[in-house]
XYZ file of C-alpha atoms in Angstrom:
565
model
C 71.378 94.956 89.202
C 72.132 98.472 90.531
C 69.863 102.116 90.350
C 71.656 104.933 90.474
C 69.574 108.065 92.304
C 70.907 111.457 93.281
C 70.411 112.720 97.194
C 71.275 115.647 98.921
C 74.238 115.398 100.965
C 72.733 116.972 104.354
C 70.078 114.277 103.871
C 72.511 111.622 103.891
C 74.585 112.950 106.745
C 71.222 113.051 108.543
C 70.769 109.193 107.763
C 74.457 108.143 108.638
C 73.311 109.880 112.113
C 70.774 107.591 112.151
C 72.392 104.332 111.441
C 70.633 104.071 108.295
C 73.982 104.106 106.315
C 76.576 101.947 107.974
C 79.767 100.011 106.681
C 80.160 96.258 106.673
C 83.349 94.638 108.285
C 84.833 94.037 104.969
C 85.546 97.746 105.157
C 88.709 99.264 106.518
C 89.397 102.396 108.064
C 89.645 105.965 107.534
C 92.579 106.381 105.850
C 92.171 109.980 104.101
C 93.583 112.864 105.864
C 92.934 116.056 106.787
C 94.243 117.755 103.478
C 92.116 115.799 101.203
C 89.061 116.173 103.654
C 89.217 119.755 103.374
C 90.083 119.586 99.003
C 86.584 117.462 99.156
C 84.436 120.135 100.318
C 86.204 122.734 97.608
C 85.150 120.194 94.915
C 81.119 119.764 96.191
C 81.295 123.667 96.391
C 82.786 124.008 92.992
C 80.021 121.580 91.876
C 82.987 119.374 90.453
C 82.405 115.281 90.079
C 83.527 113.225 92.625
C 82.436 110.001 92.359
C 79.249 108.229 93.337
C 78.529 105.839 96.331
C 77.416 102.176 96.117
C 76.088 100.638 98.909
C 73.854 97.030 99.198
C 70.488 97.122 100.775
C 69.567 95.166 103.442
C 66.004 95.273 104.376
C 64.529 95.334 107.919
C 63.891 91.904 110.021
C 66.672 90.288 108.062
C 69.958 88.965 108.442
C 72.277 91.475 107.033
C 75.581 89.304 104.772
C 77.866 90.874 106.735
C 78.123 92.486 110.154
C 78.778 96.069 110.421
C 80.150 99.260 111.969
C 78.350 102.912 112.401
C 80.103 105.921 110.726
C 82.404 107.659 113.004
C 82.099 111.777 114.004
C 85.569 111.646 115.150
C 87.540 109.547 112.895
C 88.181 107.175 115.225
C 87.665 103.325 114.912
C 84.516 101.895 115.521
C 83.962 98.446 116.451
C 81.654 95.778 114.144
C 78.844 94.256 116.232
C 76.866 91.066 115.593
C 73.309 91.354 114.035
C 71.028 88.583 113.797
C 68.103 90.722 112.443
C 67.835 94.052 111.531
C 65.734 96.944 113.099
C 65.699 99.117 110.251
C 66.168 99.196 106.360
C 69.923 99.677 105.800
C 72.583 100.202 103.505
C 75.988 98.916 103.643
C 78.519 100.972 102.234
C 80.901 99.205 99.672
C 82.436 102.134 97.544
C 82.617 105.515 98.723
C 83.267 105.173 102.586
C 86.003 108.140 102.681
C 83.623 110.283 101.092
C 80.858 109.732 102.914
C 82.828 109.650 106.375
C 84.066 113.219 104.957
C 81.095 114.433 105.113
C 79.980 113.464 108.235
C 82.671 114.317 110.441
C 82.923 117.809 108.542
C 79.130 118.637 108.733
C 78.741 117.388 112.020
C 81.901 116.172 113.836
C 85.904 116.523 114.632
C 88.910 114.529 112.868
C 92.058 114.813 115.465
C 90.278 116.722 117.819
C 89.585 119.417 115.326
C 86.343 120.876 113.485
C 86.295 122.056 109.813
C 86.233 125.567 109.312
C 84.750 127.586 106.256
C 86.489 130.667 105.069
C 83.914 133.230 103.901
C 86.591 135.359 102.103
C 87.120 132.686 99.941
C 87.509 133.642 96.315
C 84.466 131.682 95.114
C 85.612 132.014 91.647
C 89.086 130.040 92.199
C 88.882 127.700 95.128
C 86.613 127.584 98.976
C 89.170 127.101 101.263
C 88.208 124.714 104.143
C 90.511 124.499 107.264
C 90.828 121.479 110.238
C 91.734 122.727 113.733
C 91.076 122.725 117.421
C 90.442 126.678 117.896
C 89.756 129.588 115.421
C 92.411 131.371 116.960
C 95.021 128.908 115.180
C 93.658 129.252 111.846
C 95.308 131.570 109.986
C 94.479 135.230 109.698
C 95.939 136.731 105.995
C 96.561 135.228 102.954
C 99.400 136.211 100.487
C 98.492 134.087 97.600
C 97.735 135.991 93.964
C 94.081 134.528 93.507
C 92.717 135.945 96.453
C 90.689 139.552 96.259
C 90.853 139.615 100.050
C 93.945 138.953 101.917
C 91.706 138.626 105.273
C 90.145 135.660 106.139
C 86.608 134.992 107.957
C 86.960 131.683 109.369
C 83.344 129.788 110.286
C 82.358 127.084 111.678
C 81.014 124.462 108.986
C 78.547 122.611 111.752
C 76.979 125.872 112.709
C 76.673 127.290 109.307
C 74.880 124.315 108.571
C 72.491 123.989 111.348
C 71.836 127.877 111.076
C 71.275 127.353 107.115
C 68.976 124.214 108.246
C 66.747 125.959 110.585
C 66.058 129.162 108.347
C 66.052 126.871 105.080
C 67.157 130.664 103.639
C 70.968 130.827 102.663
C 70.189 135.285 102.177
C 69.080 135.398 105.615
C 72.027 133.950 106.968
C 74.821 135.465 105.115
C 72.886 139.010 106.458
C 73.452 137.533 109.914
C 76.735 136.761 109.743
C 77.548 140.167 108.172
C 75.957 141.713 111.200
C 77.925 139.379 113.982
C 81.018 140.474 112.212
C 80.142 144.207 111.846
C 81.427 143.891 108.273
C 80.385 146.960 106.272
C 83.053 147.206 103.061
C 80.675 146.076 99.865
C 83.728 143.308 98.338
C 83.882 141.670 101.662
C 79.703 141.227 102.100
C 79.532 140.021 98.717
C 82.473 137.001 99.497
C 80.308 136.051 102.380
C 76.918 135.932 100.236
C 78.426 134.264 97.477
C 80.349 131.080 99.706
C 77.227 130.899 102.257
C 75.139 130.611 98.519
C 77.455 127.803 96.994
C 77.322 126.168 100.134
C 73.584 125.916 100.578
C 73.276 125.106 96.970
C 75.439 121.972 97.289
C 75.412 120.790 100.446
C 71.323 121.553 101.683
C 69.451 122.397 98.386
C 70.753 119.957 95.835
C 70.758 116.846 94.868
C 74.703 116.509 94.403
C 75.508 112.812 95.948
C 75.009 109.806 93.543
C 74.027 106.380 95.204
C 74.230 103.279 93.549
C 72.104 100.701 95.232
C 73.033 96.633 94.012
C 70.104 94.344 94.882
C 71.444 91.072 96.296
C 69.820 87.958 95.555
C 69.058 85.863 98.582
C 67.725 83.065 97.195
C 71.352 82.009 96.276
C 73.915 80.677 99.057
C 74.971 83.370 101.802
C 78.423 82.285 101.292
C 78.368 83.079 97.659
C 76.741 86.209 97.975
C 79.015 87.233 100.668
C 81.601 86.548 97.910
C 80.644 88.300 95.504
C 80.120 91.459 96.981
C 83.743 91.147 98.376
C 84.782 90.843 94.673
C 82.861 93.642 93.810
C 84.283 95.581 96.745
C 87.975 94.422 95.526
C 87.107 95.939 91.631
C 85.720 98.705 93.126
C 88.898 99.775 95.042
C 91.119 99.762 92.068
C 90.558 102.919 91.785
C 90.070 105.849 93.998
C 91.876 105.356 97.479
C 93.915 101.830 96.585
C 94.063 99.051 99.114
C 96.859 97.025 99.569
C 96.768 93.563 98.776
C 96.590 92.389 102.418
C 93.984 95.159 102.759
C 92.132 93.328 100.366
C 92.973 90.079 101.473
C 91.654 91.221 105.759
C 88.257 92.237 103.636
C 88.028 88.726 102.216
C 89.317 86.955 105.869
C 85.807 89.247 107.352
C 84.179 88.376 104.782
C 83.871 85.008 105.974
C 83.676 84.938 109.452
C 83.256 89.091 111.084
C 85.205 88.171 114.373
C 88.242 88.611 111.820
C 88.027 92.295 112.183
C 88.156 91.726 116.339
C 91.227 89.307 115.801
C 93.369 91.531 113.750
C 92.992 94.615 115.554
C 93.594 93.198 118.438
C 96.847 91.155 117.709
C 97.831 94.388 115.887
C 97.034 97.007 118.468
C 98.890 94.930 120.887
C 102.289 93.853 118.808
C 103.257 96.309 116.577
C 105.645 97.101 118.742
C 107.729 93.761 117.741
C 107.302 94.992 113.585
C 103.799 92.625 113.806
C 101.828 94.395 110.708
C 99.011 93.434 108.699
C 101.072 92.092 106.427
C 102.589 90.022 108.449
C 99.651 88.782 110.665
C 97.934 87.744 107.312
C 101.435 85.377 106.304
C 101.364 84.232 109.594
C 97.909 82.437 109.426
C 98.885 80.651 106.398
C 102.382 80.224 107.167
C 101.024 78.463 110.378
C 98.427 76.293 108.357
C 102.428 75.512 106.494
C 101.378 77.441 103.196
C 103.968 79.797 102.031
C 102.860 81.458 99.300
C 98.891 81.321 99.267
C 97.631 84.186 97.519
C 94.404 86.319 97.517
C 92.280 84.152 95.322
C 93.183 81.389 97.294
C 91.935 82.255 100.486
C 89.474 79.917 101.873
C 86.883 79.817 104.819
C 89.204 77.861 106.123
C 91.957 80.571 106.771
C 89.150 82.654 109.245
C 88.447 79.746 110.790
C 91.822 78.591 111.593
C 93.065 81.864 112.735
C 89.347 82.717 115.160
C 89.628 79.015 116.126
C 93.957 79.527 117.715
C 93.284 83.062 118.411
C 94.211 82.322 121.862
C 96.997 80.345 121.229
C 98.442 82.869 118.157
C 97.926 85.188 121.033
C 100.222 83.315 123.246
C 103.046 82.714 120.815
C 102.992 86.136 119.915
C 103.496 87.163 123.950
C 106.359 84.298 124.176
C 108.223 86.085 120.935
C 108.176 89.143 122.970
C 109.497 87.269 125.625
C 112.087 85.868 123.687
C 113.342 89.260 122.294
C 113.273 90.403 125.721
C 115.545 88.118 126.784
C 117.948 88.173 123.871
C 118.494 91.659 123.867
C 117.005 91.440 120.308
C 114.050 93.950 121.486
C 115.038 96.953 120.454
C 116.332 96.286 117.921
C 112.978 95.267 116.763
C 111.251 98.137 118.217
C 113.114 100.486 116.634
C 111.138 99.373 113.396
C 112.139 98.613 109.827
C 113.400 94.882 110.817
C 112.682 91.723 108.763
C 109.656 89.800 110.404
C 111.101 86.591 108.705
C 113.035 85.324 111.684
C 109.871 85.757 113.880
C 107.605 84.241 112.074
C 109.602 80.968 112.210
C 110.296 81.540 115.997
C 106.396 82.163 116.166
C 105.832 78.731 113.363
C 108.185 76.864 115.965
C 106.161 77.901 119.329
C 102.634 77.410 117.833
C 103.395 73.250 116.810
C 104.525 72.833 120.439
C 102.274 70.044 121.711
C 101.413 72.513 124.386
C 98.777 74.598 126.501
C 98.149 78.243 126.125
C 99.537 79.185 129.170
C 102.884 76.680 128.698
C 103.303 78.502 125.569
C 102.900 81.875 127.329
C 105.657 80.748 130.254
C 107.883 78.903 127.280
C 110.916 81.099 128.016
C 110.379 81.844 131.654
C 113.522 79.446 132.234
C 115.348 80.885 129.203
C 118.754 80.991 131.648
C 118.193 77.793 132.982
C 117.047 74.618 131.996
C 115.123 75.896 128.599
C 117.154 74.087 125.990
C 115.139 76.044 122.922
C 116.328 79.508 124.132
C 120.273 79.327 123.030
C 119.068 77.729 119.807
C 116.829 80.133 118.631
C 119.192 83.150 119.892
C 122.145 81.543 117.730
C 120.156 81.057 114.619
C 119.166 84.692 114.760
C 121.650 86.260 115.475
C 123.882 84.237 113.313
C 121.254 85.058 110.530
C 120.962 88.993 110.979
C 124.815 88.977 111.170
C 125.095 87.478 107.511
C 121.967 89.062 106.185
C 120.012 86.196 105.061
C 116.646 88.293 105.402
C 117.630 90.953 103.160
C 117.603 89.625 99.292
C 121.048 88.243 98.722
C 121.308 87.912 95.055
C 122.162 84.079 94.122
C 118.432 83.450 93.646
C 117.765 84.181 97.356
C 115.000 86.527 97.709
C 114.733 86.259 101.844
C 110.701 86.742 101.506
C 110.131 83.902 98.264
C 113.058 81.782 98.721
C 114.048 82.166 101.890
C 110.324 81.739 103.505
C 109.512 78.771 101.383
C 113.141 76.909 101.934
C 112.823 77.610 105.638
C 109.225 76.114 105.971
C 110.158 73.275 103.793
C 112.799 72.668 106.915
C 111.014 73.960 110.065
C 107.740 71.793 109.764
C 109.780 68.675 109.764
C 110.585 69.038 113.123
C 106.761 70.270 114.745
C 107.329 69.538 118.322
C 110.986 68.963 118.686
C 113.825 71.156 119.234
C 114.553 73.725 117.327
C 116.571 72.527 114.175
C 119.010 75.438 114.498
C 121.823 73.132 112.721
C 119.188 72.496 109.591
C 118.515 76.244 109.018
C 121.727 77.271 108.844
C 122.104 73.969 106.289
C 119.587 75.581 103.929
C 121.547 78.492 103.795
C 124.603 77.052 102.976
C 122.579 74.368 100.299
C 120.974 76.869 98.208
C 124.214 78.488 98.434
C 124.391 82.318 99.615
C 127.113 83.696 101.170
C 127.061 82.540 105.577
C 129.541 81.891 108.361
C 129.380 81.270 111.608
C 133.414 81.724 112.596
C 133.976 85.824 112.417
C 137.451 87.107 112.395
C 138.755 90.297 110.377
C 139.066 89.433 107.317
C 135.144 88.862 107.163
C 133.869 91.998 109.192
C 133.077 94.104 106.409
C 130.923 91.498 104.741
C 128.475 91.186 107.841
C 125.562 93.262 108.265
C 126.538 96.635 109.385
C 123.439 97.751 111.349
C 123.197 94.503 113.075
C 126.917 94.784 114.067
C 126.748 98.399 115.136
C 123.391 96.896 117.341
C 126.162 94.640 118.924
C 129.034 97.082 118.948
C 126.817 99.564 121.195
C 125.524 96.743 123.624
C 122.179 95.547 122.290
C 121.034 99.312 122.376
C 119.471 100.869 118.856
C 121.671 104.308 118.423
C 121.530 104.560 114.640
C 118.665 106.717 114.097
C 119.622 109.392 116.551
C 123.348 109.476 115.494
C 125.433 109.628 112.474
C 127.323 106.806 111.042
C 130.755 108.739 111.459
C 134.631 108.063 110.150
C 136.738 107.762 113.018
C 139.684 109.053 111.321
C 138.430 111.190 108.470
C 138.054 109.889 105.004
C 139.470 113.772 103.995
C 142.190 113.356 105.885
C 142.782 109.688 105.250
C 143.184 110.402 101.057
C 146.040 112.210 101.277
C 147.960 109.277 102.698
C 146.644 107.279 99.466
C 144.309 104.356 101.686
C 141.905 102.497 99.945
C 138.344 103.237 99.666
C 137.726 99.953 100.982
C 139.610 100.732 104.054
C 138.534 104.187 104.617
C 134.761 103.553 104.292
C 135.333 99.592 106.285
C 133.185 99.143 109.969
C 136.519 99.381 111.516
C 136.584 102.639 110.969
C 132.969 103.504 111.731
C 131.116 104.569 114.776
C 127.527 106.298 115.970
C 128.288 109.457 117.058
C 125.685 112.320 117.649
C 124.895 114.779 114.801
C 125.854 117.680 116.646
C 129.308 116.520 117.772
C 129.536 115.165 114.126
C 128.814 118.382 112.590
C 130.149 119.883 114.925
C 133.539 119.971 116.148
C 134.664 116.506 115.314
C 133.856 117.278 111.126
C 137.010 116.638 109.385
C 139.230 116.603 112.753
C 142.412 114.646 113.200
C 140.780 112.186 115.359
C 144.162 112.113 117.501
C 144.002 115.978 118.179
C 139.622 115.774 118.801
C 139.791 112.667 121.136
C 142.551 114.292 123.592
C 140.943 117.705 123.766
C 138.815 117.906 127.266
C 136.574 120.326 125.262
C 135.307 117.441 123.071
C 135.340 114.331 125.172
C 134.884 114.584 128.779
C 135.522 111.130 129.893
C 137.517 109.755 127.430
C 138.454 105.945 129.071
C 134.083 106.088 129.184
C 134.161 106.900 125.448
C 137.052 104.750 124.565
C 134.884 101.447 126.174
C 131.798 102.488 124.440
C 133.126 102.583 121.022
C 135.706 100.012 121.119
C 138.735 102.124 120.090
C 142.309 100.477 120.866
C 143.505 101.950 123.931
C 146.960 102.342 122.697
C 147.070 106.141 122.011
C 150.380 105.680 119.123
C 147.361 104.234 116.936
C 145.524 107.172 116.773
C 147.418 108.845 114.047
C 146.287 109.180 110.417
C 149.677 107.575 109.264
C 148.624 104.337 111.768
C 145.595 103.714 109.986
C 145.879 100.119 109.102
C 147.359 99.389 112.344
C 144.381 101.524 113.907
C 141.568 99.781 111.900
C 143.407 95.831 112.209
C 143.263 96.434 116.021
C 139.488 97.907 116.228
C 138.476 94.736 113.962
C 139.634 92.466 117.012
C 138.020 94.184 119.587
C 135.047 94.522 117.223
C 135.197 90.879 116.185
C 135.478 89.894 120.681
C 132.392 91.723 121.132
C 130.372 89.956 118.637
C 131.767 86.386 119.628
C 130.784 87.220 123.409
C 127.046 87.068 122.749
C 127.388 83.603 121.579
């Protein structure tokens, strides 16, 4: 059952500073930003709805259902702690966190380093304008817009208004103060201040404007259940408003059962994002691990916490050999440069965690990748084999690389726990189901590879792509007058990474013959040559020697690939 009962909101904020409001670890983080911070307080001042909070009371010298976290006055992440009985009544927070945590960084904290400011020239008839930022200075000073009777603005702190407006409990006493500090003496200008320093007592000090819905738990029923249901309710609850993801939802049932879940994802997360490791992905791990490929939310078990608190060290360890392993297959940046399929890694990762081995073997697995390790070519091959035919993007056929693919390449990979890996089996299940994959590269297949993988390769392992254009060699402009395919114009052959300013630069629409043998435009042209493969043999360079250009680039394109195997 739940009671609904209006407070004033500088009464709560009061209570969140004394722990008295707190979230449980089923919550996640601040996630609103500054903009809608700041459109908040407009709406309390406006006296618009916003929603109501529900929280579940826990009563003193009990064991709370969950474990929880304080409110934050800076935004910043606080950690959960352990209770085994409680030293005051509280109430955890299940709907209405970014509100609340709105109000009490605004009222009496920072977000980014910067507090909330209050213009007092606001036109209280259209919209109070609120304002994040580190000094008053940056704020800005005028105001062009149409709805405004005063193109000045009066910046104030919100903290010290309210404090000031706290200790005088007299909103008319204040707004004369202010008016005297500022030595403001034109009549429109006194009457903005009284007006916005009125609204905001009226809301945020004088009146009850905050609904709280309190739900009564019944604790003569299991924990686990209870814990359960409020997780459910939580999951209804955030349907609306500020939506969580579904793996959002699914890390608030994981906490749910067991609160070091909150301490195991952050810090797995915090640690390997760097490798593409998300939320997401952390989540399918555990239950790809436990060899479950598509478990969904409703599924999730007790088990799934305890499996992943319980190999927390060792998930830990396979997640530092991965690293390793991309390390020393010049496959980490291309990983760090973000937006990369986490499929390969989480079968790397599958493959590492079903070794029959120690924490620490696992950690030193590819310390001998040049030597002796036998796994290390076998992995590298299957990968880069795989990101060269693009079996982890969806490739039509009925392969959908995160359904298909994922479940195919479990149903392969966990008949061989402890053994080598089956490098020769994964490629099988690729040619079985069957998409398109080859393993032999010559010209007549380049253009069919994946072109950001084979640019990766072209430019030695080094990500270039998102500081450089993708640029014709020999311009498609001047290429159509000679009547060349599309196909041919617009094939890898005739790509390369160039930077945008040279690209938009002097080298648009160039003869590519006439730009690469002018000094002016390439200084070191044998350097520039070796770094983007082009035939040495300068006849080729010629629009009319096109096909004889591009057939010779393929070659030295198609070399450079076959070296890394």
């Amino acid at each position: 059952m739940a009671n609904w009962k209006t407070y004033r909101i500088s009464d709560v904020v009061n209570e969140i500073d004394e722990g008295k409001y707190v979230l449980p670890v089923i919550q996640r983080s601040l996630v609103w930003t500054e903009e809608k911070m700041e459109l908040l307080f407009d709406t309390v001042l406006k006296g618009d709805s916003f929603s109501g909070v529900i929280a579940i009371k826990e009563e003193k010298d009990k064991k709370p259902l969950f474990n929880y976290r304080t409110f934050s006055k800076t935004g910043e992440a606080m950690e959960s702690q352990e209770v085994a009985k409680l030293r005051q009544t509280q109430f955890f927070i299940i709907d209405g966190q970014q509100r609340l945590q709105t109000f009490y960084i605004g009222l009496t904290g920072s977000f980014n380093g910067k507090k909330l400011y209050f213009d007092l020239y606001s036109n209280y008839l259209y919209e109070y304008e609120f304002k994040f930022e580190k000094e008053e200075s940056q704020l800005p000073q005028l105001s062009k817009e149409d709805n405004r009777k005063l193109a000045k603005r009066l910046w104030y702190p919100v903290k010290e208004l309210l404090n000031r407006l706290k200790d005088t409990n007299d909103e008319e006493q204040i707004a004369d103060e202010i008016i005297e500090d500022y030595s403001v003496d034109n009549d429109l200008e006194k009457e903005h201040i009284r007006k916005n320093i009125k609204s905001f007592y009226k809301h945020i000090i004088s009146s009850d404007s905050l609904g709280i819905s309190i739900v009564n738990v019944n604790k003569s029923r299991p924990e686990q259940e209870n814990r359960q249901r409020i997780v459910e309710l939580f999951r209804r609850l955030n349907d609306g408003g500020t939506k969580l993801s579904s793996f959002d939802l699914v890390a608030s049932i994981l906490k749910g059962f067991d609160w070091k879940m909150e301490g195991f994802l952050n810090e797995i997360l915090s640690e390997y994002q760097d490798i593409g490791l998300s939320q997401d992905n952390l989540i399918k791990l555990i239950f790809l691990l436990q060899d479950n490929h598509n478990k969904e939310m409703a599924d999730i078990e007790a088990q799934d916490a305890d499996f992943a608190i319980k190999n927390k060290e060792k998930i830990l360890a396979v997640l530092f050999s991965v690293r390793k392993f991309l390390q020393n297959a010049k496959l980490y940046d291309y990983y760090k440069e973000g937006g990369r399929s986490f499929i390969p890694l989480f079968f790397v990762s599958y493959h590492l965690f079903h070794q029959n081995k120690s924490v620490e073997q696992v950690c030193s697995y590819f310390d001998n990748y040049d030597t002796g390790n036998q796994d290390f070519p076998l992995i590298k091959k299957w990968i880069y084999h795989s990101l060269l035919n693009g079996v982890f993007r969806s490739r039509g056929a009925g392969w959908v690389s995160y359904k298909t693919g994922v479940r195919k390449l479990l149903e392969e990979i966990k008949e061989h726990k402890d053994k080598l890996f089956p490098t020769e089996k994964l490629f099988n299940v690729y040619i079985q189901h069957p998409i398109s994959f080859q393993q032999n590269y010559d010209m007549e297949n380049l253009d069919g590879l994946d072109s950001i993988f084979v640019f990766y390769l072209i430019y030695n392992c080094k990500t270039a792509n998102r500081v450089n254009d993708i640029d014709h060699i020999m311009p498609k402009s001047i290429l159509q007058n000679y009547n060349y395919t599309w196909d041919k114009i617009n094939s890898v052959a005739n790509y390369q990474l160039l930077d945008y300013s040279t690209n938009r630069g002097n080298k648009n629409a160039s003869s590519f013959a006439d730009w690469v043998c002018n000094e002016d435009n390439v200084k070191d042209k044998k350097a520039y040559l070796k770094l983007h493969l082009i035939p040495e043999n300068e006849t080729l360079w010629r629009e009319d020697k096109f096909e004889e250009f591009i057939k010779e680039r393929s070659k030295l394109i198609i070399e450079k690939i076959n070296s890394y195997f």
